[in-house]
PDB file of C-alpha atoms in Angstrom:
ATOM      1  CA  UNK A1424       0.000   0.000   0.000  1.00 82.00           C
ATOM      2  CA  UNK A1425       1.170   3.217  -1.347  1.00 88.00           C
ATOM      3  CA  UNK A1426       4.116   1.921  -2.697  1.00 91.00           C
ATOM      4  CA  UNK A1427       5.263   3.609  -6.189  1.00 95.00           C
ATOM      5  CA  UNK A1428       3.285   1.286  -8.222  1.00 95.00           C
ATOM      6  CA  UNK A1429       0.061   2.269  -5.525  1.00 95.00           C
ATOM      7  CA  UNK A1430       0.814   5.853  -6.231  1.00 96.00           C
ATOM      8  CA  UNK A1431       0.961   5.660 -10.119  1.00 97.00           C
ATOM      9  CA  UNK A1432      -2.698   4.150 -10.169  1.00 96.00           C
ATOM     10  CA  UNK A1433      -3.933   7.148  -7.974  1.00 97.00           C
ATOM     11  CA  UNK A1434      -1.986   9.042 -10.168  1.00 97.00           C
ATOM     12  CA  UNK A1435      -3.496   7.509 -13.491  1.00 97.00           C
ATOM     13  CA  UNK A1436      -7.525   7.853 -11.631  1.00 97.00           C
ATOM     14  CA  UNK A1437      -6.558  11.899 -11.086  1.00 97.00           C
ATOM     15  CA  UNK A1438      -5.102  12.439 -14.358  1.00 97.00           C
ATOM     16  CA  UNK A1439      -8.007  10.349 -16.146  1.00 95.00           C
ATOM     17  CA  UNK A1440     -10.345  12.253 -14.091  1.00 95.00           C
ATOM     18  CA  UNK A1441      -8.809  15.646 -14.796  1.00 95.00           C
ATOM     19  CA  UNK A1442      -9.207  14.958 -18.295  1.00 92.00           C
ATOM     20  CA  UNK A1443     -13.533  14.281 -18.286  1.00 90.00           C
ATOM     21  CA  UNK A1444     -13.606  16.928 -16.385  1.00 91.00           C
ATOM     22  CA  UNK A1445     -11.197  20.191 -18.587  1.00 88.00           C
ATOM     23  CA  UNK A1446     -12.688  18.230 -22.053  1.00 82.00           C
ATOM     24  CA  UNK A1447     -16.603  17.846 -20.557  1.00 77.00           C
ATOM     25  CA  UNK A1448     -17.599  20.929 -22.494  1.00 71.00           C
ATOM     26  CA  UNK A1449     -15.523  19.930 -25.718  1.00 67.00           C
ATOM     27  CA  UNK A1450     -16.923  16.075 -25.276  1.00 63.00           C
ATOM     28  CA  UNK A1451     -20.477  17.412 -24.657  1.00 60.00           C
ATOM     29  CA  UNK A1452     -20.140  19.262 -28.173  1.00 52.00           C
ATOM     30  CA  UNK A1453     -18.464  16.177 -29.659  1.00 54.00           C
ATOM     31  CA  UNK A1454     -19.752  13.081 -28.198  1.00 56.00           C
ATOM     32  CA  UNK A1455     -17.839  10.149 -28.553  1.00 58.00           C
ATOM     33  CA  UNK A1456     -21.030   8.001 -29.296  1.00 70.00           C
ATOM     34  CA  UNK A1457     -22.681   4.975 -28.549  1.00 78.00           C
ATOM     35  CA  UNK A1458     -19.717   2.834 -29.980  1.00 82.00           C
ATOM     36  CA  UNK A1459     -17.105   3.805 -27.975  1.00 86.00           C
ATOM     37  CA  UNK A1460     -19.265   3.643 -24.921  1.00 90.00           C
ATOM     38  CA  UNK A1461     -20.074   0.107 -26.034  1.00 93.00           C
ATOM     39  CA  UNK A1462     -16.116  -0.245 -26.324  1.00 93.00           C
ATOM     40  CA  UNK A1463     -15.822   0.453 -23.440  1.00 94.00           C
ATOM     41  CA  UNK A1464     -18.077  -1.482 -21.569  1.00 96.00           C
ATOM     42  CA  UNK A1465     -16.659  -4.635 -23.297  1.00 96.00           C
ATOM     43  CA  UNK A1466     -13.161  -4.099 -22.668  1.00 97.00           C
ATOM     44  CA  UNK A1467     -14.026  -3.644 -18.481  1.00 97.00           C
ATOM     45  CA  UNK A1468     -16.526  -7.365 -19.299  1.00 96.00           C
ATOM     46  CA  UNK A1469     -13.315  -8.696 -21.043  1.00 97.00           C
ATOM     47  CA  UNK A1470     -10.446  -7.514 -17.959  1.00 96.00           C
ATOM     48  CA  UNK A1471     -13.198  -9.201 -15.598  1.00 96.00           C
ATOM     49  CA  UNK A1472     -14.011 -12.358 -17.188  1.00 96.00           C
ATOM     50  CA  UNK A1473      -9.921 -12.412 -18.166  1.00 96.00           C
ATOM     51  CA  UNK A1474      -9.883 -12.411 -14.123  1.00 95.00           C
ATOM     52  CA  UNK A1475     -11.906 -14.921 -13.593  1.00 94.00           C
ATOM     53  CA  UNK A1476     -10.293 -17.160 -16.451  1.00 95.00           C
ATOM     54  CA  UNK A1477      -6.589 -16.597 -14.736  1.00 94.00           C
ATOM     55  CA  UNK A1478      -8.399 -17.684 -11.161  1.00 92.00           C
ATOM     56  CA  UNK A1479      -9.140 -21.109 -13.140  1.00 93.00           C
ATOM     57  CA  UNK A1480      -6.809 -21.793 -14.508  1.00 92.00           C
ATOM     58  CA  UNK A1481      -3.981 -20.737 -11.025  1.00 91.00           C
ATOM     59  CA  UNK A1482      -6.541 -23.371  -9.191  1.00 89.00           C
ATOM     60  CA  UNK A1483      -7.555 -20.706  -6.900  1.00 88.00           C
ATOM     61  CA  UNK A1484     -11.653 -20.402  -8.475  1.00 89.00           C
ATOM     62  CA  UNK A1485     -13.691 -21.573  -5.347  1.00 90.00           C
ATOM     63  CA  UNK A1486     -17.176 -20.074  -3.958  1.00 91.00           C
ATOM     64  CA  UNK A1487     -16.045 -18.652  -1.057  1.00 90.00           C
ATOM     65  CA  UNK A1488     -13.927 -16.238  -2.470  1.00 86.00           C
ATOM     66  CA  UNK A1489     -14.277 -15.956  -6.102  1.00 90.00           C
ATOM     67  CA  UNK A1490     -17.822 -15.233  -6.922  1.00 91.00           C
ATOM     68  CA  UNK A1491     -18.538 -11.756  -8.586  1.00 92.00           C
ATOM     69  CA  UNK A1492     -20.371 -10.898  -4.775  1.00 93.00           C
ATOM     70  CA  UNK A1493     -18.261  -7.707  -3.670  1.00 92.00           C
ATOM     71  CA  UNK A1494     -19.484  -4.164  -4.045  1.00 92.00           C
ATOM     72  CA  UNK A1495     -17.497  -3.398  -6.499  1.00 93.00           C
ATOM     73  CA  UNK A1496     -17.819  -6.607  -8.666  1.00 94.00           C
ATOM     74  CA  UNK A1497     -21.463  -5.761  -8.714  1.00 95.00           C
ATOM     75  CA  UNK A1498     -20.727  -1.871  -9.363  1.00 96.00           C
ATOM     76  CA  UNK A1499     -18.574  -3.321 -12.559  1.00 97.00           C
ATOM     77  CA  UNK A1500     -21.399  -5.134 -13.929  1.00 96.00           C
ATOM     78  CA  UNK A1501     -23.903  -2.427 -13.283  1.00 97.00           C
ATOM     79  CA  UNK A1502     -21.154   0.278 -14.748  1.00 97.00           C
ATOM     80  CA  UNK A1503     -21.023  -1.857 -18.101  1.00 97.00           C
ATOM     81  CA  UNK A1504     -25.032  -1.779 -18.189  1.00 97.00           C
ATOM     82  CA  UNK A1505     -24.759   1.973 -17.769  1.00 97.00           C
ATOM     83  CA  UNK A1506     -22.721   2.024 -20.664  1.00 95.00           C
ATOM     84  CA  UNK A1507     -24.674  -0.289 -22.900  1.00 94.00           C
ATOM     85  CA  UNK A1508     -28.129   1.398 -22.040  1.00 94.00           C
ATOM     86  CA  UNK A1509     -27.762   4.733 -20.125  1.00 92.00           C
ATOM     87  CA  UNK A1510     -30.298   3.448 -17.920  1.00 93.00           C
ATOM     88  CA  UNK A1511     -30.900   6.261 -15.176  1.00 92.00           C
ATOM     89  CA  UNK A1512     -31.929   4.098 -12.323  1.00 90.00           C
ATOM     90  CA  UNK A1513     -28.419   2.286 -12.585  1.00 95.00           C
ATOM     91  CA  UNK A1514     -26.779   5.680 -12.765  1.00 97.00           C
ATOM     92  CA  UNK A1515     -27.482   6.620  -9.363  1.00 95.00           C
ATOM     93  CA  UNK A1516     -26.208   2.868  -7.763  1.00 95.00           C
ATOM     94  CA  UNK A1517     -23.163   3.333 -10.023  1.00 97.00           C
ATOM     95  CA  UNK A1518     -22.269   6.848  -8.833  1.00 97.00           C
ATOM     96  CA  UNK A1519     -22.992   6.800  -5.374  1.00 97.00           C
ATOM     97  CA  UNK A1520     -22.031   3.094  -4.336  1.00 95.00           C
ATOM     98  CA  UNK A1521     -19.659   2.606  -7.150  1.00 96.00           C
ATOM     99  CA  UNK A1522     -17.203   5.550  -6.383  1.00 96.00           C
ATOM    100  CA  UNK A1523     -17.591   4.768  -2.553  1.00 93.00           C
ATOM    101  CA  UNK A1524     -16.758   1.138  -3.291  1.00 91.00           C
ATOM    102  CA  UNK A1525     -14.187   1.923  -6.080  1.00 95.00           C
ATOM    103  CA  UNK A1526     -12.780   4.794  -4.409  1.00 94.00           C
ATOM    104  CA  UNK A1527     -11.914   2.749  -1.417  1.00 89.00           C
ATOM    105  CA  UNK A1528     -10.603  -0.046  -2.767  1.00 91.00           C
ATOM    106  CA  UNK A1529      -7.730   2.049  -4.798  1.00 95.00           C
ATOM    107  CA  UNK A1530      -6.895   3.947  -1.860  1.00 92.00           C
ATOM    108  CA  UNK A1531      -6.738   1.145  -0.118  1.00 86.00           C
ATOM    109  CA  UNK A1532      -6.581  -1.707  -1.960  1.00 89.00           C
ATOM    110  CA  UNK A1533      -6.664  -5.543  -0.958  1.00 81.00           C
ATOM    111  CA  UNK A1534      -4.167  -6.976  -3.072  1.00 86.00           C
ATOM    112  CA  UNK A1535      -1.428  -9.218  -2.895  1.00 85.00           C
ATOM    113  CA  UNK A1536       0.238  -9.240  -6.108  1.00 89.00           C
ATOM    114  CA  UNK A1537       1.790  -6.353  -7.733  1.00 90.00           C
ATOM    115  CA  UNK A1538       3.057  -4.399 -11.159  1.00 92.00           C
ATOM    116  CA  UNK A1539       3.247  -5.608 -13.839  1.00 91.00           C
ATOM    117  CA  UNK A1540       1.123  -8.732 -13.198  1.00 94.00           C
ATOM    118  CA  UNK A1541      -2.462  -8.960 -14.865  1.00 94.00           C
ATOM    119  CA  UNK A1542      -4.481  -9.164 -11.491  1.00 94.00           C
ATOM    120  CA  UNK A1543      -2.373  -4.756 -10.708  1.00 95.00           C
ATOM    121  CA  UNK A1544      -3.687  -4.371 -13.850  1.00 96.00           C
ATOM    122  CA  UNK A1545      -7.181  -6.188 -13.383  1.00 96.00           C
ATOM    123  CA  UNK A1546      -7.952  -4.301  -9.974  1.00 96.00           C
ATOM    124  CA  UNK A1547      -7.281  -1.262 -10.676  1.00 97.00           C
ATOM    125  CA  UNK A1548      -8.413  -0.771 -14.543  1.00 97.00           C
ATOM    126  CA  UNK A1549     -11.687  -2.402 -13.428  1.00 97.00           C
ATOM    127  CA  UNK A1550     -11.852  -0.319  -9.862  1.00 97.00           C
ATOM    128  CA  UNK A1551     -11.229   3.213 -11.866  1.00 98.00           C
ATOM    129  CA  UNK A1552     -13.253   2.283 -14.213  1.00 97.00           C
ATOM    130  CA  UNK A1553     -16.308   1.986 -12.121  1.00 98.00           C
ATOM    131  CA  UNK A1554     -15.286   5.839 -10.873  1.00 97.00           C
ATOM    132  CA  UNK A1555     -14.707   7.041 -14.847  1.00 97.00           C
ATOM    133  CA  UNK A1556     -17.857   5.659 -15.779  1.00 97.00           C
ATOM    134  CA  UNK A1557     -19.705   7.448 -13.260  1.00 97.00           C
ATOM    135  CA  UNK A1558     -17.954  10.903 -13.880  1.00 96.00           C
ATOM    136  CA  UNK A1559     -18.457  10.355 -17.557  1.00 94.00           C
ATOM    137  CA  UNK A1560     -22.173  10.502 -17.288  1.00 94.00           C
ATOM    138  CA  UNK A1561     -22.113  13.377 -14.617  1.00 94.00           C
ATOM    139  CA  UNK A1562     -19.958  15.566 -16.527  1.00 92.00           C
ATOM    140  CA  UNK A1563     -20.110  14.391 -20.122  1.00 89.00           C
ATOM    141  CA  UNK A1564     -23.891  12.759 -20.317  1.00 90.00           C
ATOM    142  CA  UNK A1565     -25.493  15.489 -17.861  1.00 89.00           C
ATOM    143  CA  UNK A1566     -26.711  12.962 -15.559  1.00 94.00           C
ATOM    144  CA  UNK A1567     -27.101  14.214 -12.225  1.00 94.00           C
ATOM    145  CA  UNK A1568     -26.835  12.615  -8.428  1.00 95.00           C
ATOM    146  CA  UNK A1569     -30.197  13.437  -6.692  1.00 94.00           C
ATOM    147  CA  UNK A1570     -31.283  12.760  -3.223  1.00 94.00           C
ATOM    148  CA  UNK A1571     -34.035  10.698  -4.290  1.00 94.00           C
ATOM    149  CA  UNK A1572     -31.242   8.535  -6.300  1.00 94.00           C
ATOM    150  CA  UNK A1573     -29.149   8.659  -2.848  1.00 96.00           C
ATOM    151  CA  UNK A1574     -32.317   7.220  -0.822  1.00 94.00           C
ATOM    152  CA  UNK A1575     -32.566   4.836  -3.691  1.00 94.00           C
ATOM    153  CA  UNK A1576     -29.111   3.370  -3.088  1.00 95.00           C
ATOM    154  CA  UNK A1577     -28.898   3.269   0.141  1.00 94.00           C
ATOM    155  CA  UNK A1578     -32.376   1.098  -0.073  1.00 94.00           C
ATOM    156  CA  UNK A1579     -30.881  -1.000  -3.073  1.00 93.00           C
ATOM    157  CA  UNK A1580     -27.604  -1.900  -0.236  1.00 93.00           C
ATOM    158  CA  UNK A1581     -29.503  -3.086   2.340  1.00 92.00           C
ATOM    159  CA  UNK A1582     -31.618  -5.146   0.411  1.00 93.00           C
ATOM    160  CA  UNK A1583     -28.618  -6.623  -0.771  1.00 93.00           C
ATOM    161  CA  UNK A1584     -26.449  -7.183   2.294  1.00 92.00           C
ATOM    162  CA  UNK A1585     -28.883  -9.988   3.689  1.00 93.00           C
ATOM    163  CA  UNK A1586     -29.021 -11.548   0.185  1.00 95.00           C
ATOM    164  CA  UNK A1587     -25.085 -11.363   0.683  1.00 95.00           C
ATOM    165  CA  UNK A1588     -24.734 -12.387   4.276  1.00 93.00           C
ATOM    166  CA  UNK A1589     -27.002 -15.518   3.576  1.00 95.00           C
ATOM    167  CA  UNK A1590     -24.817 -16.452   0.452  1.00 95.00           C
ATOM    168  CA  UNK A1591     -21.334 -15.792   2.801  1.00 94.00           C
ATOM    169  CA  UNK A1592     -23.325 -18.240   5.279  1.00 93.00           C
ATOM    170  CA  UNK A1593     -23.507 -21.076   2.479  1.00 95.00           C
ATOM    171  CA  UNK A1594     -20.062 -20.695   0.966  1.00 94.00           C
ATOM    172  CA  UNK A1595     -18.411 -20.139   3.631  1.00 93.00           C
ATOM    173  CA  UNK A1596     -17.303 -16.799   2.461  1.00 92.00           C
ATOM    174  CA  UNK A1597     -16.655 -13.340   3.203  1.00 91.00           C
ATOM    175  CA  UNK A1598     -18.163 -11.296   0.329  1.00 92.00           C
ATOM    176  CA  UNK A1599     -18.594  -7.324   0.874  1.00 89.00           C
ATOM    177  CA  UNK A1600     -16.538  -8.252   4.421  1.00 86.00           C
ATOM    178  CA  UNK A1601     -19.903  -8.777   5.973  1.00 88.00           C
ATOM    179  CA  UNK A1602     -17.900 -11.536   8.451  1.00 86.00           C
ATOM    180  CA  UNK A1603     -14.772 -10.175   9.242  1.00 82.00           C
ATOM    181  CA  UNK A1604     -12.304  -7.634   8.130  1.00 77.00           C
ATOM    182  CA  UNK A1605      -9.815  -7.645   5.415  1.00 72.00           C
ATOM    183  CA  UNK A1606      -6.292  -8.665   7.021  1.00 69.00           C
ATOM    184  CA  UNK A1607      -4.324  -6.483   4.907  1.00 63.00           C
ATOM    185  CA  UNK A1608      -6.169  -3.327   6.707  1.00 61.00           C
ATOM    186  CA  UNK A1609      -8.782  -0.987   5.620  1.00 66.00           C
ATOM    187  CA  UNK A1610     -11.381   1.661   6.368  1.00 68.00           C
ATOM    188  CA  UNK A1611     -13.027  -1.116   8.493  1.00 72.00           C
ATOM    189  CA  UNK A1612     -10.575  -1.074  10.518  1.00 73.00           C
ATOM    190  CA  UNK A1613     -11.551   2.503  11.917  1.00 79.00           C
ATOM    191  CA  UNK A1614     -15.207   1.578  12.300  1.00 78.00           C
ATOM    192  CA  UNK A1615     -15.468  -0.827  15.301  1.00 79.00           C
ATOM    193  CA  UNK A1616     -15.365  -4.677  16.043  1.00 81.00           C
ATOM    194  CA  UNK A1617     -17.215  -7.237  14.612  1.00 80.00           C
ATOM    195  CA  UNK A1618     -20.532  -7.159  14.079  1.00 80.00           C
ATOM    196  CA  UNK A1619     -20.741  -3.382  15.114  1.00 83.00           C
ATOM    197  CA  UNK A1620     -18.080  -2.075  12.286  1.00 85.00           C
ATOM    198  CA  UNK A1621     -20.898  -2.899   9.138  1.00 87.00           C
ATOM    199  CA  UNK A1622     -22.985  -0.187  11.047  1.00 87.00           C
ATOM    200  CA  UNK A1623     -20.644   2.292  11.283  1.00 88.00           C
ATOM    201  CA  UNK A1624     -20.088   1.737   7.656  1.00 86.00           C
ATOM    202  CA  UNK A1625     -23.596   1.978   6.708  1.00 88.00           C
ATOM    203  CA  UNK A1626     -23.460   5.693   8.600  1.00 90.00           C
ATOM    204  CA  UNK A1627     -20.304   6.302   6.580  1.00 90.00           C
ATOM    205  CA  UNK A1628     -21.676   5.293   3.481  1.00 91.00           C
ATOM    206  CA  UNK A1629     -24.741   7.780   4.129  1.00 93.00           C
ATOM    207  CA  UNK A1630     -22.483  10.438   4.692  1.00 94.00           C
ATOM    208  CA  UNK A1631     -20.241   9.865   2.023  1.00 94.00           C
ATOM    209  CA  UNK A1632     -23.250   9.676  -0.605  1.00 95.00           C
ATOM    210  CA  UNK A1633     -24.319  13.054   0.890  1.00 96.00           C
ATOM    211  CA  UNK A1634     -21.096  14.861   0.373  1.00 96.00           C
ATOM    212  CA  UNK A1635     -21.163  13.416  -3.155  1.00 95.00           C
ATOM    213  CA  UNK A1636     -24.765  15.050  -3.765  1.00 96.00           C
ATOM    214  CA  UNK A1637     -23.422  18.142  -2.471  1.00 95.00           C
ATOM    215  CA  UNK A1638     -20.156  17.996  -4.434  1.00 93.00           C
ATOM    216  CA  UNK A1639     -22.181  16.888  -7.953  1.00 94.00           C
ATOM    217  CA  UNK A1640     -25.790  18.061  -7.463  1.00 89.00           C
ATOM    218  CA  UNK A1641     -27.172  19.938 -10.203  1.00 79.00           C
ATOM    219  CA  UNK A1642     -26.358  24.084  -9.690  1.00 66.00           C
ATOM    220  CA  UNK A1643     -28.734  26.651 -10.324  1.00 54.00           C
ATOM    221  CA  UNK A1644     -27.322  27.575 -12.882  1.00 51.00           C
ATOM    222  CA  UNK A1645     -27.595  24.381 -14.649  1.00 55.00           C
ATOM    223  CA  UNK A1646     -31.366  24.036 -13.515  1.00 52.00           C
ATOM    224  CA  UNK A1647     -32.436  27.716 -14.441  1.00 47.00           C
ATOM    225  CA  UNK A1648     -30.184  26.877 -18.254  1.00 47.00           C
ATOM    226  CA  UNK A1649     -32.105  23.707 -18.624  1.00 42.00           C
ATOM    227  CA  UNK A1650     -35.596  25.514 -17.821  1.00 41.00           C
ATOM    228  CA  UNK A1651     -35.290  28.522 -20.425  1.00 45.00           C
ATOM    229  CA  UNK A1652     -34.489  25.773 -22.917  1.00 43.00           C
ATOM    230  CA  UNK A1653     -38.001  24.018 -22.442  1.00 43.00           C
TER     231      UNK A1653
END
């Protein structure tokens, strides 16, 4: 954690990020189009299924660990839906869980093998991507974060943690850390013991969506723009 390689992919999410957001107005003028969105969206599919290929074929593919179960495995797959369909709904799960989630995991990433093997490359094209996707439809698309879309993700979560915890139960796994805490060290280490820690990060995760609203929300500006056009 945070050695030079770390601190080139935070690099490489800034820059990337930096770059939607200077170009947004020249982008909005010139969209890039459904193609390379669809582009896109396969090449993050291919890096994950390439993943779970490589897990196969190492001998290391087992239920407990290697189902696509995490937050931001289920981010990914909702981020390449976004792509394919520019569905609204997903838009709000994708930004508000998916840069949590994504965001987390490069800052502090749980991962044991480093430049320049395919699984650096694999967790942290995949993790950034989640983030790019969602700044490309805030800043490029016009899609805005709304606090209606933050109550809906919060709602979609914890219908999904006891769909989660159940599955952990009958694996015998430890998908979104719902049983114990990663042992390479993390946010949830600052939030408590076990069970108490997934509550504190429910709180955090409410918070953090929140600043996100506040950070993305549509201005007035944008809103009084978008009403003398109708």
């Amino acid at each position: 954690m945070y050695s030079l390689t770390h601190v080139a992919a935070i690099g490489f999410l800034c820059i990337m990020a930096g770059l939607i957001y200077i170009c947004s107005g020249t982008l909005k003028t010139h969209l890039l189009g459904k193609r390379m969105e669809w582009i896109y969206a396969v090449s993050l599919m291919i890096t994950e299924i390439l993943y779970y290929v490589w897990n196969s074929k190492i001998g290391r593919f087992n239920l407990a660990d290697s189902l696509p179960l995490e937050l931001c495995s289920i981010s990914l797959i909702l981020s390449v839906v976004l792509l394919l369909t520019g569905n609204r709904r997903l838009y709000d799960i994708v930004f508000f869980a998916g840069i949590a989630g994504s965001l987390q995991a490069v800052l502090t990433p749980v991962l044991y093998i480093d430049f320049p093997h395919f699984r650096y490359f694999h967790f942290f094209y995949t993790h950034i991507g989640i983030i790019l996707t969602a700044l490309y439809f805030t800043w490029i698309k016009g899609y805005r974060p709304t606090i209606k879309g933050l109550g809906w993700t919060m709602a979609y979560l914890n219908i999904l943690l006891p769909v989660i915890f159940i599955i952990n139960k009958l694996v015998d796994g430890n998908y979104m850390f719902l049983r114990r805490k990663p042992s390479s060290g993390s946010l949830l280490d600052w939030l408590g013991p076990y069970p108490w820690y997934i509550v504190s990060l429910e709180a955090v995760a409410a918070v953090f969506f929140m600043v996100l609203w506040l950070l993305f929300r549509e201005s007035r500006t944008e809103r009084s723009s978008v009403q003398r056009e109708k």
